[in-house]
XYZ file of C-alpha atoms in Angstrom:
343
model
C 134.158 -99.368 73.301
C 131.519 -97.366 75.244
C 131.671 -94.202 77.008
C 130.236 -96.777 80.384
C 132.366 -99.713 80.132
C 135.673 -100.583 81.980
C 138.814 -100.940 79.567
C 140.204 -103.871 80.494
C 143.406 -104.207 83.048
C 146.534 -104.457 81.588
C 148.688 -106.336 83.671
C 148.021 -109.825 83.086
C 149.046 -111.552 85.865
C 147.253 -113.885 88.477
C 145.469 -116.767 88.263
C 143.013 -115.280 84.703
C 139.406 -117.730 86.346
C 137.888 -117.816 90.353
C 139.073 -120.010 92.597
C 135.775 -122.262 93.508
C 133.485 -121.210 96.314
C 133.497 -123.081 99.403
C 130.913 -125.470 98.066
C 133.324 -126.274 94.840
C 130.695 -124.325 93.159
C 132.249 -120.517 90.840
C 130.965 -117.842 89.469
C 132.937 -118.010 86.296
C 131.224 -118.192 82.796
C 130.636 -120.267 80.662
C 134.330 -119.293 78.700
C 135.891 -119.333 81.607
C 135.522 -122.489 83.227
C 135.710 -123.434 79.043
C 140.029 -122.500 79.298
C 140.430 -123.141 83.092
C 143.584 -125.363 83.489
C 144.926 -127.289 86.322
C 148.962 -126.868 87.030
C 149.807 -129.917 87.696
C 154.052 -128.828 87.634
C 156.383 -126.262 86.989
C 155.621 -124.877 83.270
C 153.353 -127.856 83.331
C 149.366 -127.965 82.615
C 146.595 -129.969 82.736
C 143.054 -128.806 80.621
C 139.541 -128.688 83.402
C 136.840 -129.245 80.268
C 137.180 -129.943 76.738
C 134.069 -129.657 74.136
C 133.429 -131.082 71.038
C 131.354 -128.450 68.744
C 127.896 -130.827 67.264
C 129.846 -132.926 64.079
C 133.207 -132.298 64.463
C 135.747 -135.140 64.250
C 137.471 -133.852 67.704
C 138.388 -130.634 70.416
C 136.828 -127.496 69.549
C 139.896 -125.789 68.260
C 139.470 -122.529 70.584
C 139.357 -124.260 72.638
C 142.963 -125.903 72.089
C 144.211 -122.501 71.284
C 142.773 -120.762 74.156
C 143.611 -123.336 76.766
C 147.632 -123.246 75.808
C 147.255 -118.815 75.161
C 146.331 -119.447 79.129
C 149.118 -121.664 79.948
C 151.620 -119.982 78.330
C 150.652 -116.318 79.872
C 150.727 -118.494 82.777
C 154.597 -118.731 82.963
C 154.628 -113.989 81.696
C 155.680 -111.315 83.771
C 153.011 -109.521 84.847
C 154.424 -105.919 82.158
C 153.914 -108.248 79.655
C 150.604 -109.175 76.836
C 150.722 -111.389 74.169
C 150.816 -109.291 69.997
C 151.079 -112.761 68.172
C 150.990 -116.856 68.790
C 151.479 -119.437 65.531
C 149.697 -122.619 65.735
C 149.107 -126.171 64.075
C 146.901 -129.101 65.054
C 148.711 -132.494 64.142
C 145.467 -134.874 66.210
C 141.936 -134.008 66.577
C 141.794 -134.079 70.769
C 140.177 -135.906 72.516
C 137.867 -135.269 75.051
C 137.598 -138.574 77.019
C 141.326 -137.398 78.113
C 141.848 -133.786 79.576
C 145.115 -133.166 77.398
C 148.633 -131.728 79.304
C 150.080 -127.911 77.580
C 154.119 -128.190 78.279
C 155.127 -124.463 78.437
C 158.933 -123.623 77.342
C 160.332 -120.703 78.277
C 162.184 -120.173 75.228
C 163.515 -116.165 75.357
C 162.739 -113.444 78.590
C 163.602 -110.363 77.259
C 163.557 -107.031 78.516
C 160.380 -106.050 75.458
C 159.732 -109.460 74.341
C 159.150 -113.202 76.240
C 158.340 -115.747 74.274
C 157.165 -119.455 75.293
C 156.161 -122.989 73.696
C 153.333 -124.155 73.957
C 153.355 -128.211 73.132
C 150.005 -129.847 73.834
C 149.869 -133.959 74.173
C 147.739 -136.922 75.008
C 148.830 -139.565 76.100
C 152.135 -139.329 75.205
C 151.741 -137.889 72.156
C 151.872 -134.151 70.300
C 148.382 -133.304 69.403
C 149.235 -129.653 69.368
C 151.893 -126.527 69.411
C 152.099 -123.175 69.470
C 154.558 -120.687 69.624
C 153.015 -116.533 70.783
C 155.326 -114.009 71.415
C 154.314 -111.153 75.026
C 155.636 -107.684 74.364
C 155.800 -104.516 77.115
C 153.019 -102.372 75.667
C 153.407 -99.259 73.981
C 150.397 -97.599 73.022
C 151.707 -94.369 71.666
C 153.496 -95.725 68.996
C 152.272 -94.369 65.775
C 149.846 -96.703 64.350
C 147.586 -97.651 61.569
C 145.197 -99.503 59.960
C 141.644 -101.041 58.073
C 138.870 -99.547 58.799
C 135.904 -100.851 60.409
C 133.391 -102.310 57.320
C 129.606 -99.916 57.292
C 127.740 -103.106 58.568
C 124.419 -102.905 60.760
C 124.447 -102.867 64.297
C 124.578 -105.099 67.257
C 121.936 -103.996 68.108
C 119.258 -104.777 65.207
C 120.129 -107.475 64.286
C 118.837 -110.900 66.180
C 121.122 -113.813 67.943
C 121.700 -117.050 66.413
C 120.170 -118.371 69.522
C 116.553 -116.569 67.832
C 117.685 -117.902 65.141
C 117.658 -121.332 64.839
C 114.311 -121.265 66.335
C 112.515 -119.673 63.934
C 113.599 -122.102 61.830
C 112.245 -124.614 63.727
C 109.882 -123.226 64.200
C 108.981 -122.922 60.593
C 106.995 -126.166 58.997
C 109.325 -126.005 55.719
C 112.009 -127.303 57.457
C 112.626 -130.977 57.355
C 112.223 -132.768 60.048
C 115.866 -134.582 60.305
C 117.543 -130.823 59.981
C 115.000 -129.624 63.140
C 116.056 -132.093 64.655
C 120.007 -131.434 64.585
C 119.003 -127.108 65.184
C 117.171 -128.480 68.499
C 120.557 -130.296 69.571
C 122.405 -127.019 68.358
C 120.375 -124.857 71.272
C 121.623 -127.560 73.901
C 125.464 -127.266 73.282
C 127.171 -124.848 75.652
C 128.263 -122.839 73.269
C 130.337 -119.820 75.476
C 129.588 -116.967 72.949
C 126.839 -114.674 71.397
C 127.088 -114.160 67.751
C 125.241 -112.005 65.648
C 125.367 -112.212 61.715
C 125.262 -108.626 60.394
C 123.590 -110.662 56.354
C 120.430 -111.264 57.594
C 119.206 -114.759 55.225
C 116.006 -115.412 53.495
C 114.459 -118.644 53.816
C 115.717 -119.208 50.140
C 119.278 -118.218 50.513
C 119.899 -120.517 53.613
C 118.322 -123.378 51.309
C 120.617 -121.741 48.105
C 122.981 -119.875 49.495
C 124.524 -117.138 47.124
C 129.030 -117.528 46.292
C 130.442 -114.603 48.239
C 133.845 -115.059 49.872
C 133.315 -113.231 52.955
C 130.677 -112.449 55.291
C 130.608 -110.507 58.873
C 129.596 -111.264 62.553
C 129.294 -109.607 66.098
C 129.755 -111.485 68.701
C 131.483 -111.166 72.451
C 131.508 -114.225 75.216
C 127.959 -114.306 77.579
C 127.848 -113.455 80.666
C 130.786 -110.737 82.478
C 134.500 -110.857 82.631
C 137.307 -109.063 84.722
C 139.466 -106.745 83.830
C 142.759 -108.765 83.735
C 142.958 -108.085 79.875
C 144.993 -111.730 79.880
C 141.139 -113.299 80.246
C 139.882 -110.643 77.632
C 142.497 -111.883 74.862
C 142.738 -115.470 76.108
C 138.883 -115.510 75.308
C 139.157 -114.427 71.975
C 141.530 -116.642 71.191
C 138.686 -119.503 71.890
C 136.535 -117.144 69.868
C 138.272 -116.785 66.585
C 138.381 -120.273 65.160
C 134.457 -119.884 65.609
C 133.365 -120.228 62.066
C 136.288 -118.750 60.119
C 137.292 -121.954 57.678
C 133.031 -122.003 57.623
C 134.155 -118.674 55.496
C 135.511 -121.986 52.328
C 133.046 -123.401 51.671
C 130.874 -119.709 51.092
C 132.946 -119.454 47.973
C 131.276 -122.660 46.636
C 127.556 -121.976 47.171
C 127.825 -124.333 50.480
C 126.592 -122.653 54.025
C 126.580 -124.175 57.758
C 122.888 -124.642 56.667
C 122.932 -126.836 53.130
C 126.238 -128.536 55.010
C 122.854 -130.290 57.828
C 121.335 -131.923 54.339
C 122.321 -135.049 52.169
C 123.335 -133.168 49.563
C 126.610 -131.451 50.682
C 129.158 -130.761 48.517
C 131.693 -130.506 52.273
C 132.960 -133.906 52.655
C 135.441 -132.956 55.429
C 136.465 -130.196 57.466
C 139.264 -129.368 60.477
C 141.521 -126.447 60.981
C 145.096 -127.078 60.317
C 146.464 -123.692 61.439
C 146.032 -120.426 63.369
C 147.436 -117.500 64.011
C 146.404 -113.754 65.625
C 148.285 -110.484 65.946
C 146.571 -108.477 69.006
C 146.437 -105.426 68.804
C 145.563 -102.929 71.138
C 143.354 -103.512 74.811
C 139.604 -104.293 74.645
C 137.154 -106.444 76.071
C 135.921 -110.102 75.084
C 132.743 -109.696 77.226
C 131.405 -106.790 74.835
C 130.245 -107.295 70.719
C 133.107 -106.816 68.389
C 133.131 -107.218 64.402
C 134.707 -110.531 62.943
C 135.311 -109.961 59.527
C 136.132 -113.633 57.683
C 137.400 -113.052 54.068
C 138.865 -116.709 51.514
C 141.031 -115.572 49.383
C 141.607 -119.125 48.418
C 140.502 -122.776 47.968
C 142.551 -125.189 46.501
C 143.784 -128.777 47.116
C 141.853 -130.335 49.755
C 143.134 -126.976 51.239
C 140.999 -123.398 52.677
C 142.669 -120.161 53.183
C 141.193 -117.856 55.536
C 141.759 -114.153 56.851
C 139.901 -112.397 59.654
C 139.642 -109.064 61.387
C 138.260 -108.558 64.310
C 137.119 -104.930 65.386
C 136.111 -103.019 69.046
C 132.395 -101.500 68.913
C 134.138 -98.353 68.340
C 136.022 -99.368 64.971
C 139.301 -100.374 66.498
C 141.168 -103.005 64.822
C 141.623 -105.257 67.428
C 143.185 -108.625 66.419
C 143.176 -110.388 63.307
C 143.902 -114.008 62.637
C 144.907 -115.926 60.009
C 143.100 -119.675 59.013
C 144.348 -122.183 57.188
C 142.294 -125.994 56.966
C 141.556 -128.835 55.596
C 137.877 -128.631 53.341
C 137.663 -131.504 51.210
C 135.069 -130.488 48.797
C 132.718 -132.853 45.503
C 131.485 -131.786 42.844
C 127.500 -132.456 43.106
C 125.601 -133.328 40.009
C 123.047 -130.484 40.980
C 126.518 -128.694 41.876
C 128.909 -126.582 40.133
C 131.349 -124.602 41.633
C 132.379 -121.293 40.530
C 135.514 -120.454 38.978
C 138.465 -118.441 41.186
C 137.784 -116.118 37.698
C 134.051 -115.633 38.420
C 134.082 -114.592 42.648
C 135.340 -111.340 42.555
C 136.984 -109.359 45.398
C 135.451 -108.208 48.543
C 135.601 -104.562 49.451
C 135.767 -105.112 53.030
């Protein structure tokens, strides 16, 4: 964390977003709007905003994870802070219908509290999450994996800049250019900077790899409540993590937009997170993703999110449906050909 930043408040109590102004407008960032919930009864909340990414089957999974954590956090005393959550995606979310979040107060202890959240639409469970909260103990002994040595975010172009360059590239087919223009119009709440500079050849014929990393932060500035920053990272942690699996089979987000894609379906099955220390989600953090295994139409991924000063702040694990097919021009590598990443 830079020396000029303000540490997040470790007291998560109170509203996580600012109330509307007299004219109904708000000063909230895009991400705060995506996370905002309406309390309709005790331990019962309703979504206000749902986002479907371009080409997705339903509501963005991080949208649901983040809102579920907001609902759970709203029922917790201010001295507690989330340290882990474990969730399952049961059905795709329908963006035309608000999601209801039912919070069950499983346990309230002196050091730990547990909440289970069921997300429903039209009376059907679409998502379930259990989150555990702890009274922080920042002075306890600790250790961590070191942060990888990657290019600094200040030297890298943004995702939007890369998309604009592709749009202006005469080698890009018109159908792909149209998709890229649509991508720029998406209400993406986060900024991304890939740590690897891809050549056009690598985009069209990506090398096989089992890891990727990128800098990430939310757009705009947030308040100081740690709970808000945790919910924002819960939202953002679902971005690009499962996309690591196709990389191990020579497929990237760019090639999947073409007619010769070997990926026929991708969807998250579960999502787990561990929060290790306070951080700010409106400052650049490094998201390191890797995939140790895929098979049976599923792919397993792990993620580590570091603060800029190298502190490991969050760990993530996710398994998802990843259906791959062999194309005539595509020979999927075997596990023996893939080296263990040295992260």
